[in-house]
Amino acid sequence: MERIQRPRGTYDVTPEEAPRWQALEARIRHVAARFGFGELRTPVIEARELFQRTVGETTDIVQKEMYVLTPPGSDRQLVLRPEGTAAAVRAYLENGLHNGPQPVKLFYIQPMFRHERPQAGRYRQHVQFGAEIFGAGEATADAEIIALAMTLFAELGLEGLEVHLNSIGCPACRPRYRQALLEYYRPRAAELCADCRARLETNPLRLLDCKVPADQPHKAGAPRTVDYLCQDCRAHFDELQSALDALGIAYRLDPGLVRGLDYYTRTVFEIKYGGLGAQDTVCGGGRYDGLIELLGGPPTPGVGFGMGLERLLLTLEAAGRPPGARRPLDAYVAVAGQVPRTRVLALVQALRHQGLAVDMDHVGRSLKAQLRAAGRLPVRYAVILGDDEWARGEAAVRELASGQQRRVPLGELAAVLRPAGADAAAETRGSAEVDRA
Ligand code: ATP
Ligand code: MG
């Protein structure tokens, strides 16, 4: 029979790779909690209009990358969530979080779906760690959002990340900038790529986002958003820089940075890692002061980021700092003779209750085959239960690395098998893994 394969641009996480994700997610939850962010989980499917209205009709996400679903018998189209911020705002309003104490600080770790050309660090389903602060317009909130990302990187042992920072102004100052941009680009229209010629009419700010090599010289001479900021936007941008200075976070002012989504106001930023090639942006975000109103809420400022976790894992790999390895078993229980398997299972279960990682044979293999299977696992001890041992209430405990074997009364098994330095209570505490990492 022909095998069915996973869709292009997607991947499986095998048990070998899962611990990296688990350790990364645990670290994220740990840092986010210390910054006062609560976790939000939203559906994978959302109304199509949610992103059309917010991300913008003329953006790549909405024009080319959304997976659109037409459920049977329905004329209301759904999409697979392409980005997290609009969904977070929808949930904030729909659950009445805007009526409670403000600001509201939310984070999520969720898959996003974009139909783009798959390549290293670019998938059709990818996971983002996103963080949003709703209801704080002050520049210290922008600084805190950037600090959250940078703290996570530091705790993962990552260095060499660069914060690129810009301000793109607000509805008060952007029209003047847009005008200047049009005056600069119109005479050059014939030399621009087809996409940029279209952008000239639909979304001139995105001219600065063009990646086509032939268009780069034009970009270099284009007017800069920072030269057109109104007084309030200028003050906000200056204050953000002071706050980052106070936090000791280095940044590079990048006047050409505009970012792909329509809803950004004032602050935009990206955090890049040099070693990743073309897909070097690990985190992108900014301020979106009009977005909540645009989705029918009260005027509420907001700021946030999205961080691609596949790219972050690639970065950690490249930096030689992979997070978390699979927990090895403490013991593999091998059974021989007439020892009742149900009693052995109960023994294994009792050891697990005491915080140990234990497995056993279920398929009736010979003792030799069981020990061979144990030898292939990452496991410290084989616990051998034959008729003789069982009759005496004992087990033979073999340390696989050294081959040393001794008899241990069943009542003392847990103490003997427990890895040095671990106590039973710590194994069941949620943060134990994180604190030791
Ligand atoms: P890019 O310019 O690389 O396409 P973007 O501007 O589309 O990124 P955002 O929408 O800001 O990206 O998403 C936030 C982060 O999510 C990115 O910085 C990146 O780390 C990650 N990301 C975005 N698209 C993908 C993808 N297709 N595969 C993997 N990670 C992605
Ligand atoms: Mg993109």
CSV table of C-alpha atoms and ligand atoms in Angstrom, one decimal:
chain,number,residue,atom,x,y,z
A,1,MET,CA,0.0,0.0,0.0
A,2,GLU,CA,1.3,3.5,-0.8
A,3,ARG,CA,2.2,5.5,2.2
A,4,ILE,CA,0.5,8.8,2.9
A,5,GLN,CA,2.9,11.6,3.8
A,6,ARG,CA,2.5,14.7,5.9
A,7,PRO,CA,1.7,17.9,4.1
A,8,ARG,CA,4.6,19.9,2.7
A,9,GLY,CA,6.1,22.5,5.0
A,10,THR,CA,5.0,20.6,8.2
A,11,TYR,CA,7.0,18.3,10.5
A,12,ASP,CA,6.5,15.7,13.2
A,13,VAL,CA,8.0,16.0,16.7
A,14,THR,CA,9.3,12.5,17.6
A,15,PRO,CA,9.9,11.4,21.2
A,16,GLU,CA,13.6,12.0,20.6
A,17,GLU,CA,12.9,15.7,19.7
A,18,ALA,CA,10.0,16.4,22.1
A,19,PRO,CA,12.1,17.1,25.2
A,20,ARG,CA,13.5,20.2,23.4
A,21,TRP,CA,10.1,21.5,22.9
A,22,GLN,CA,9.0,20.6,26.4
A,23,ALA,CA,12.1,22.3,28.0
A,24,LEU,CA,11.6,25.4,25.8
A,25,GLU,CA,7.9,25.7,26.6
A,26,ALA,CA,8.6,25.2,30.3
A,27,ARG,CA,11.2,27.9,30.2
A,28,ILE,CA,8.8,30.3,28.4
A,29,ARG,CA,6.0,29.6,30.9
A,30,HIS,CA,8.4,30.2,33.7
A,31,VAL,CA,9.7,33.5,32.4
A,32,ALA,CA,6.3,34.8,31.3
A,33,ALA,CA,4.8,34.1,34.8
A,34,ARG,CA,7.6,36.1,36.4
A,35,PHE,CA,6.8,39.0,34.1
A,36,GLY,CA,3.1,38.8,35.1
A,37,PHE,CA,1.7,37.3,31.8
A,38,GLY,CA,-1.2,34.8,31.9
A,39,GLU,CA,-1.6,32.1,29.3
A,40,LEU,CA,-4.3,32.4,26.6
A,41,ARG,CA,-5.4,29.5,24.4
A,42,THR,CA,-7.6,30.2,21.4
A,43,PRO,CA,-9.0,28.0,18.6
A,44,VAL,CA,-7.0,27.1,15.6
A,45,ILE,CA,-9.9,28.2,13.4
A,46,GLU,CA,-11.1,31.8,13.3
A,47,ALA,CA,-13.4,33.9,11.1
A,48,ARG,CA,-11.7,35.0,7.9
A,49,GLU,CA,-12.7,38.6,8.5
A,50,LEU,CA,-10.7,38.8,11.7
A,51,PHE,CA,-7.5,38.8,9.8
A,52,GLN,CA,-8.8,40.6,6.7
A,53,ARG,CA,-9.8,43.6,8.8
A,54,THR,CA,-6.7,43.7,11.0
A,55,VAL,CA,-3.6,42.3,9.2
A,56,GLY,CA,-4.7,44.1,6.1
A,57,GLU,CA,-6.1,43.3,2.6
A,58,THR,CA,-2.8,44.2,0.9
A,59,THR,CA,-0.5,42.1,3.1
A,60,ASP,CA,1.1,38.8,2.0
A,61,ILE,CA,-0.6,36.9,4.8
A,62,VAL,CA,-4.1,37.9,3.8
A,63,GLN,CA,-3.5,38.0,0.0
A,64,LYS,CA,-1.4,34.8,-0.5
A,65,GLU,CA,-0.8,32.8,2.7
A,66,MET,CA,-4.1,32.1,4.5
A,67,TYR,CA,-5.6,28.6,4.5
A,68,VAL,CA,-9.3,29.2,3.9
A,69,LEU,CA,-11.9,26.7,5.0
A,70,THR,CA,-15.5,26.4,3.7
A,71,PRO,CA,-17.3,24.2,6.2
A,72,PRO,CA,-20.0,22.0,4.6
A,73,GLY,CA,-23.3,23.7,4.4
A,74,SER,CA,-21.9,27.1,5.6
A,75,ASP,CA,-21.2,30.2,3.7
A,76,ARG,CA,-19.2,31.7,6.5
A,77,GLN,CA,-15.5,31.2,5.7
A,78,LEU,CA,-13.0,30.2,8.4
A,79,VAL,CA,-9.3,30.3,8.2
A,80,LEU,CA,-6.5,28.5,10.0
A,81,ARG,CA,-5.0,31.1,12.3
A,82,PRO,CA,-2.1,32.8,10.5
A,83,GLU,CA,-1.0,35.0,13.4
A,84,GLY,CA,-1.7,35.5,17.1
A,85,THR,CA,-2.3,39.1,17.8
A,86,ALA,CA,-5.7,39.6,16.1
A,87,ALA,CA,-6.9,36.3,17.8
A,88,ALA,CA,-5.7,37.5,21.2
A,89,VAL,CA,-7.6,40.8,20.8
A,90,ARG,CA,-10.7,39.0,19.7
A,91,ALA,CA,-10.5,36.8,22.8
A,92,TYR,CA,-9.7,39.7,25.1
A,93,LEU,CA,-12.9,41.4,23.9
A,94,GLU,CA,-15.1,38.3,23.7
A,95,ASN,CA,-14.2,37.2,27.2
A,96,GLY,CA,-14.8,40.7,28.7
A,97,LEU,CA,-11.1,41.0,29.8
A,98,HIS,CA,-11.4,44.6,28.7
A,99,ASN,CA,-13.8,45.2,31.6
A,100,GLY,CA,-11.5,44.0,34.3
A,101,PRO,CA,-8.3,45.5,35.7
A,102,GLN,CA,-6.0,46.9,33.0
A,103,PRO,CA,-3.4,46.4,31.6
A,104,VAL,CA,-4.0,42.8,30.6
A,105,LYS,CA,-0.8,40.8,29.9
A,106,LEU,CA,-1.3,37.6,27.9
A,107,PHE,CA,1.0,35.1,26.3
A,108,TYR,CA,0.3,32.1,24.1
A,109,ILE,CA,2.3,29.2,22.6
A,110,GLN,CA,0.3,28.2,19.5
A,111,PRO,CA,0.6,27.0,16.0
A,112,MET,CA,0.2,29.4,13.1
A,113,PHE,CA,-0.6,28.5,9.5
A,114,ARG,CA,0.7,30.2,6.4
A,115,HIS,CA,0.8,28.8,2.9
A,116,GLU,CA,4.3,30.0,1.9
A,117,ARG,CA,7.2,28.4,0.2
A,118,PRO,CA,8.8,25.9,2.7
A,119,GLN,CA,12.5,26.3,3.3
A,120,ALA,CA,14.9,26.0,6.3
A,121,GLY,CA,13.2,27.9,9.2
A,122,ARG,CA,10.1,28.5,7.2
A,123,TYR,CA,7.1,26.2,7.5
A,124,ARG,CA,3.4,26.1,6.6
A,125,GLN,CA,2.6,25.3,10.2
A,126,HIS,CA,4.9,26.9,12.8
A,127,VAL,CA,4.6,27.6,16.5
A,128,GLN,CA,4.8,31.1,18.0
A,129,PHE,CA,5.3,32.2,21.5
A,130,GLY,CA,3.4,35.4,21.5
A,131,ALA,CA,3.1,38.0,24.2
A,132,GLU,CA,0.7,41.0,24.3
A,133,ILE,CA,0.1,43.9,26.7
A,134,PHE,CA,-3.4,45.5,26.2
A,135,GLY,CA,-4.2,48.8,27.9
A,136,ALA,CA,-0.8,50.4,28.4
A,137,GLY,CA,0.3,53.0,25.9
A,138,GLU,CA,3.5,54.0,27.8
A,139,ALA,CA,6.9,53.3,26.3
A,140,THR,CA,7.8,51.3,29.4
A,141,ALA,CA,5.3,48.6,28.2
A,142,ASP,CA,7.2,48.4,24.9
A,143,ALA,CA,10.4,48.1,26.8
A,144,GLU,CA,9.0,45.4,29.0
A,145,ILE,CA,7.8,43.4,26.0
A,146,ILE,CA,11.3,43.5,24.5
A,147,ALA,CA,12.8,42.7,27.9
A,148,LEU,CA,10.6,39.6,28.1
A,149,ALA,CA,12.0,38.2,24.8
A,150,MET,CA,15.6,39.1,25.8
A,151,THR,CA,15.3,37.6,29.2
A,152,LEU,CA,14.1,34.3,27.7
A,153,PHE,CA,17.0,34.3,25.3
A,154,ALA,CA,19.5,35.0,28.1
A,155,GLU,CA,18.0,32.2,30.3
A,156,LEU,CA,18.3,29.8,27.3
A,157,GLY,CA,22.0,30.7,27.2
A,158,LEU,CA,21.7,32.5,23.9
A,159,GLU,CA,23.9,35.5,23.1
A,160,GLY,CA,24.5,37.5,20.0
A,161,LEU,CA,20.9,38.4,19.3
A,162,GLU,CA,20.4,41.9,18.0
A,163,VAL,CA,17.3,44.1,18.6
A,164,HIS,CA,16.4,46.2,15.5
A,165,LEU,CA,14.2,49.1,16.4
A,166,ASN,CA,12.2,51.7,14.6
A,167,SER,CA,9.1,53.9,15.0
A,168,ILE,CA,6.7,54.1,12.1
A,169,GLY,CA,4.5,56.9,13.6
A,170,CYS,CA,0.8,57.0,14.1
A,171,PRO,CA,-2.3,58.1,12.1
A,172,ALA,CA,-1.4,61.7,12.9
A,173,CYS,CA,2.0,61.7,11.4
A,174,ARG,CA,1.9,58.9,8.8
A,175,PRO,CA,0.0,60.7,6.1
A,176,ARG,CA,2.8,63.2,5.7
A,177,TYR,CA,5.3,60.5,5.6
A,178,ARG,CA,3.3,58.5,3.1
A,179,GLN,CA,3.2,61.6,0.9
A,180,ALA,CA,6.9,62.0,1.0
A,181,LEU,CA,7.4,58.3,0.2
A,182,LEU,CA,5.1,58.6,-2.8
A,183,GLU,CA,6.9,61.7,-4.1
A,184,TYR,CA,10.2,59.8,-3.8
A,185,TYR,CA,9.1,56.5,-5.4
A,186,ARG,CA,6.7,57.7,-8.2
A,187,PRO,CA,9.4,58.9,-10.5
A,188,ARG,CA,11.2,55.6,-10.0
A,189,ALA,CA,8.1,53.4,-10.5
A,190,ALA,CA,9.3,52.0,-13.9
A,191,GLU,CA,12.5,50.6,-12.2
A,192,LEU,CA,10.6,48.8,-9.4
A,193,CYS,CA,9.6,45.2,-9.2
A,194,ALA,CA,5.9,44.4,-10.0
A,195,ASP,CA,5.0,43.9,-6.4
A,196,CYS,CA,6.4,47.3,-5.5
A,197,ARG,CA,4.6,49.0,-8.4
A,198,ALA,CA,1.4,47.6,-6.9
A,199,ARG,CA,2.4,48.7,-3.4
A,200,LEU,CA,2.8,52.2,-4.6
A,201,GLU,CA,-0.9,52.3,-5.1
A,202,THR,CA,-2.1,50.1,-2.3
A,203,ASN,CA,0.4,50.3,0.7
A,204,PRO,CA,3.4,52.5,0.1
A,205,LEU,CA,4.9,51.8,3.5
A,206,ARG,CA,5.5,48.2,2.4
A,207,LEU,CA,7.9,49.4,-0.3
A,208,LEU,CA,10.5,49.4,2.4
A,209,ASP,CA,9.7,45.7,3.1
A,210,CYS,CA,10.8,44.7,-0.4
A,211,LYS,CA,13.4,42.0,-0.5
A,212,VAL,CA,14.1,42.1,-4.3
A,213,PRO,CA,17.8,42.9,-4.8
A,214,ALA,CA,17.3,45.3,-7.7
A,215,ASP,CA,15.0,47.5,-5.5
A,216,GLN,CA,17.5,47.8,-2.6
A,217,PRO,CA,19.4,50.9,-4.0
A,218,HIS,CA,16.0,52.8,-4.1
A,219,LYS,CA,15.3,51.9,-0.5
A,220,ALA,CA,18.6,53.2,0.7
A,221,GLY,CA,17.7,56.8,-0.4
A,222,ALA,CA,14.0,56.7,0.6
A,223,PRO,CA,12.6,59.1,3.2
A,224,ARG,CA,12.8,57.7,6.8
A,225,THR,CA,9.8,57.4,9.1
A,226,VAL,CA,11.8,58.7,12.1
A,227,ASP,CA,12.2,62.0,10.3
A,228,TYR,CA,8.4,62.5,10.1
A,229,LEU,CA,7.3,61.6,13.6
A,230,CYS,CA,4.9,63.9,15.4
A,231,GLN,CA,5.9,65.3,18.7
A,232,ASP,CA,4.1,62.5,20.7
A,233,CYS,CA,5.5,59.7,18.6
A,234,ARG,CA,9.0,61.3,18.9
A,235,ALA,CA,8.7,61.5,22.7
A,236,HIS,CA,7.5,57.9,22.9
A,237,PHE,CA,10.4,56.6,20.8
A,238,ASP,CA,12.9,58.6,22.9
A,239,GLU,CA,11.4,57.2,26.1
A,240,LEU,CA,11.5,53.7,24.8
A,241,GLN,CA,15.2,54.1,24.1
A,242,SER,CA,15.9,55.5,27.6
A,243,ALA,CA,14.0,52.5,29.1
A,244,LEU,CA,16.0,50.0,27.1
A,245,ASP,CA,19.2,51.8,28.1
A,246,ALA,CA,18.1,51.6,31.7
A,247,LEU,CA,17.5,47.8,31.3
A,248,GLY,CA,20.9,47.4,29.7
A,249,ILE,CA,19.3,46.0,26.5
A,250,ALA,CA,21.4,46.9,23.4
A,251,TYR,CA,19.5,47.8,20.2
A,252,ARG,CA,20.2,49.1,16.8
A,253,LEU,CA,18.1,51.8,15.2
A,254,ASP,CA,16.9,50.5,11.9
A,255,PRO,CA,15.1,53.3,9.9
A,256,GLY,CA,14.2,50.9,7.1
A,257,LEU,CA,12.3,48.5,9.4
A,258,VAL,CA,8.5,48.6,8.8
A,259,ARG,CA,7.2,45.0,9.2
A,260,GLY,CA,4.6,43.2,7.2
A,261,LEU,CA,1.3,43.9,9.0
A,262,ASP,CA,-0.9,46.9,8.6
A,263,TYR,CA,-1.9,47.4,12.2
A,264,TYR,CA,1.4,48.6,13.7
A,265,THR,CA,1.8,52.1,15.1
A,266,ARG,CA,4.9,53.7,16.6
A,267,THR,CA,7.3,51.0,17.8
A,268,VAL,CA,8.3,48.2,15.5
A,269,PHE,CA,11.1,45.8,16.3
A,270,GLU,CA,12.7,42.5,15.2
A,271,ILE,CA,15.2,40.4,17.0
A,272,LYS,CA,17.7,38.6,14.8
A,273,TYR,CA,20.4,36.0,15.1
A,274,GLY,CA,23.3,36.1,12.8
A,275,GLY,CA,23.9,32.4,12.1
A,276,LEU,CA,20.5,31.5,10.7
A,277,GLY,CA,20.9,32.6,7.0
A,278,ALA,CA,17.9,34.2,5.3
A,279,GLN,CA,15.4,33.2,8.0
A,280,ASP,CA,17.3,35.1,10.8
A,281,THR,CA,14.4,36.9,12.4
A,282,VAL,CA,13.5,35.0,15.6
A,283,CYS,CA,11.1,37.5,17.0
A,284,GLY,CA,9.1,40.4,15.6
A,285,GLY,CA,6.6,42.8,17.2
A,286,GLY,CA,5.5,46.3,17.9
A,287,ARG,CA,2.8,48.6,19.1
A,288,TYR,CA,-0.7,48.5,17.6
A,289,ASP,CA,-2.7,51.3,19.3
A,290,GLY,CA,-5.7,51.2,16.9
A,291,LEU,CA,-6.2,47.5,16.7
A,292,ILE,CA,-8.5,46.9,19.6
A,293,GLU,CA,-10.9,49.6,18.5
A,294,LEU,CA,-10.7,48.2,14.9
A,295,LEU,CA,-12.2,45.0,16.3
A,296,GLY,CA,-15.0,46.8,18.0
A,297,GLY,CA,-13.5,47.4,21.4
A,298,PRO,CA,-13.0,50.6,23.3
A,299,PRO,CA,-9.9,52.7,22.4
A,300,THR,CA,-7.1,50.7,23.9
A,301,PRO,CA,-3.4,50.7,23.2
A,302,GLY,CA,-1.5,47.5,22.8
A,303,VAL,CA,2.0,46.2,22.2
A,304,GLY,CA,3.4,42.6,21.6
A,305,PHE,CA,5.5,40.2,19.7
A,306,GLY,CA,5.5,36.9,18.0
A,307,MET,CA,8.5,34.6,18.3
A,308,GLY,CA,9.0,31.6,16.0
A,309,LEU,CA,9.9,28.6,18.1
A,310,GLU,CA,11.3,26.5,15.3
A,311,ARG,CA,13.7,29.3,14.4
A,312,LEU,CA,14.5,29.7,18.1
A,313,LEU,CA,15.3,25.9,18.4
A,314,LEU,CA,17.5,26.1,15.3
A,315,THR,CA,19.3,29.1,16.8
A,316,LEU,CA,19.8,27.2,20.1
A,317,GLU,CA,21.1,24.2,18.1
A,318,ALA,CA,23.5,26.5,16.1
A,319,ALA,CA,24.7,28.1,19.3
A,320,GLY,CA,25.4,24.7,20.9
A,321,ARG,CA,22.7,25.3,23.5
A,322,PRO,CA,19.9,22.8,22.8
A,323,PRO,CA,17.4,22.9,25.6
A,324,GLY,CA,16.4,19.7,27.5
A,325,ALA,CA,17.2,16.1,26.7
A,326,ARG,CA,14.8,13.2,27.0
A,327,ARG,CA,14.7,12.0,30.6
A,328,PRO,CA,16.3,8.6,30.7
A,329,LEU,CA,14.5,5.7,32.5
A,330,ASP,CA,15.7,5.0,36.0
A,331,ALA,CA,14.9,1.3,35.6
A,332,TYR,CA,13.7,-1.3,33.2
A,333,VAL,CA,12.0,-4.2,34.9
A,334,ALA,CA,12.8,-7.6,33.3
A,335,VAL,CA,10.7,-10.6,34.3
A,336,ALA,CA,11.4,-14.3,34.1
A,337,GLY,CA,9.7,-17.5,35.0
A,338,GLN,CA,6.3,-17.7,36.6
A,339,VAL,CA,6.4,-14.3,38.3
A,340,PRO,CA,2.8,-12.9,38.0
A,341,ARG,CA,3.0,-10.1,35.4
A,342,THR,CA,0.1,-8.2,37.0
A,343,ARG,CA,1.9,-8.0,40.3
A,344,VAL,CA,5.0,-6.8,38.4
A,345,LEU,CA,2.9,-4.1,36.7
A,346,ALA,CA,1.7,-3.0,40.2
A,347,LEU,CA,5.3,-2.8,41.4
A,348,VAL,CA,6.3,-0.8,38.4
A,349,GLN,CA,3.3,1.5,39.0
A,350,ALA,CA,4.3,1.9,42.7
A,351,LEU,CA,7.8,3.0,41.7
A,352,ARG,CA,6.4,5.5,39.2
A,353,HIS,CA,4.2,6.9,42.0
A,354,GLN,CA,7.4,7.5,43.9
A,355,GLY,CA,8.7,9.7,41.2
A,356,LEU,CA,10.8,7.2,39.3
A,357,ALA,CA,10.8,6.6,35.5
A,358,VAL,CA,10.3,2.9,35.0
A,359,ASP,CA,9.2,0.6,32.2
A,360,MET,CA,8.7,-3.1,31.7
A,361,ASP,CA,8.3,-5.7,29.1
A,362,HIS,CA,4.7,-6.3,27.9
A,363,VAL,CA,5.3,-8.7,25.0
A,364,GLY,CA,6.5,-11.9,26.8
A,365,ARG,CA,10.1,-11.8,25.5
A,366,SER,CA,12.7,-14.0,27.1
A,367,LEU,CA,14.8,-12.6,29.9
A,368,LYS,CA,17.8,-12.3,27.5
A,369,ALA,CA,15.7,-10.4,25.0
A,370,GLN,CA,14.4,-8.1,27.7
A,371,LEU,CA,17.9,-7.3,28.9
A,372,ARG,CA,19.0,-6.7,25.3
A,373,ALA,CA,16.0,-4.3,24.9
A,374,ALA,CA,17.0,-2.5,28.1
A,375,GLY,CA,20.6,-2.2,26.9
A,376,ARG,CA,19.4,-0.2,23.9
A,377,LEU,CA,17.4,2.3,26.0
A,378,PRO,CA,18.8,5.2,27.9
A,379,VAL,CA,18.3,3.5,31.3
A,380,ARG,CA,20.5,3.2,34.3
A,381,TYR,CA,19.3,-0.1,36.0
A,382,ALA,CA,17.8,-3.3,34.9
A,383,VAL,CA,15.6,-4.8,37.7
A,384,ILE,CA,15.5,-8.6,37.2
A,385,LEU,CA,12.6,-10.5,38.8
A,386,GLY,CA,12.9,-14.3,38.5
A,387,ASP,CA,11.0,-17.0,40.5
A,388,ASP,CA,13.9,-17.2,43.0
A,389,GLU,CA,14.0,-13.4,43.7
A,390,TRP,CA,10.2,-13.1,43.8
A,391,ALA,CA,9.9,-15.9,46.3
A,392,ARG,CA,12.2,-14.0,48.6
A,393,GLY,CA,10.7,-10.6,48.1
A,394,GLU,CA,13.8,-9.4,46.4
A,395,ALA,CA,15.0,-8.2,43.0
A,396,ALA,CA,18.4,-8.4,41.3
A,397,VAL,CA,19.4,-4.8,40.4
A,398,ARG,CA,22.0,-4.5,37.6
A,399,GLU,CA,23.7,-1.3,36.8
A,400,LEU,CA,23.9,-1.5,33.1
A,401,ALA,CA,27.0,0.6,32.5
A,402,SER,CA,29.2,-1.4,35.0
A,403,GLY,CA,27.4,-4.7,34.9
A,404,GLN,CA,27.5,-4.7,38.7
A,405,GLN,CA,24.6,-6.6,40.2
A,406,ARG,CA,23.2,-7.0,43.7
A,407,ARG,CA,20.1,-8.2,45.5
A,408,VAL,CA,17.7,-5.6,46.9
A,409,PRO,CA,14.6,-6.2,49.0
A,410,LEU,CA,11.5,-4.9,47.0
A,411,GLY,CA,10.8,-2.4,49.8
A,412,GLU,CA,14.1,-0.7,49.3
A,413,LEU,CA,14.0,-0.7,45.5
A,414,ALA,CA,12.8,2.9,45.2
A,415,ALA,CA,15.7,4.3,47.3
A,416,VAL,CA,18.3,2.3,45.4
A,417,LEU,CA,17.0,3.3,41.9
A,418,ARG,CA,16.5,7.0,42.7
A,419,PRO,CA,19.1,9.1,40.8
A,420,ALA,CA,21.5,10.9,43.0
A,421,GLY,CA,20.4,14.4,43.9
A,422,ALA,CA,16.7,13.9,43.1
A,423,ASP,CA,14.0,13.7,45.8
A,424,ALA,CA,10.6,12.4,45.2
A,425,ALA,CA,8.8,15.6,46.0
A,426,ALA,CA,11.0,17.6,43.5
A,427,GLU,CA,10.0,15.1,40.7
A,428,THR,CA,6.4,16.1,41.0
A,429,ARG,CA,6.9,19.8,41.3
A,430,GLY,CA,6.0,21.4,38.0
A,431,SER,CA,9.0,23.7,37.9
A,432,ALA,CA,11.6,21.2,39.0
A,433,GLU,CA,12.8,20.5,35.5
A,434,VAL,CA,13.1,24.2,34.7
A,435,ASP,CA,15.0,25.0,37.9
A,436,ARG,CA,17.5,22.4,37.3
A,437,ALA,CA,18.0,23.2,33.6
B,1,ATP,P1,9.3,36.7,7.8
B,1,ATP,O1,9.7,38.1,7.4
B,1,ATP,O2,10.4,35.8,8.2
B,1,ATP,O3,8.3,36.1,6.8
B,1,ATP,P2,7.1,37.7,9.3
B,1,ATP,O4,7.2,39.1,9.4
B,1,ATP,O5,6.1,37.1,8.4
B,1,ATP,O6,8.5,36.9,9.2
B,1,ATP,P3,5.7,37.6,11.9
B,1,ATP,O7,4.4,37.6,11.2
B,1,ATP,O8,6.2,38.8,12.5
B,1,ATP,O9,6.8,37.1,10.8
B,1,ATP,O10,5.8,36.3,12.8
B,1,ATP,C1,6.6,36.4,14.0
B,1,ATP,C2,7.7,35.4,14.0
B,1,ATP,O11,7.2,34.1,13.6
B,1,ATP,C3,8.8,35.6,12.9
B,1,ATP,O12,9.8,36.5,13.4
B,1,ATP,C4,9.4,34.2,12.8
B,1,ATP,O13,10.3,33.9,13.8
B,1,ATP,C5,8.2,33.4,12.9
B,1,ATP,N1,7.7,32.9,11.6
B,1,ATP,C6,6.9,33.7,10.8
B,1,ATP,N2,6.5,32.9,9.7
B,1,ATP,C7,7.1,31.7,9.9
B,1,ATP,C8,7.2,30.5,9.1
B,1,ATP,N3,6.5,30.4,8.0
B,1,ATP,N4,7.9,29.4,9.6
B,1,ATP,C9,8.5,29.5,10.8
B,1,ATP,N5,8.5,30.6,11.5
B,1,ATP,C10,7.8,31.7,11.1
B,2,MG,MG,6.2,36.2,6.5
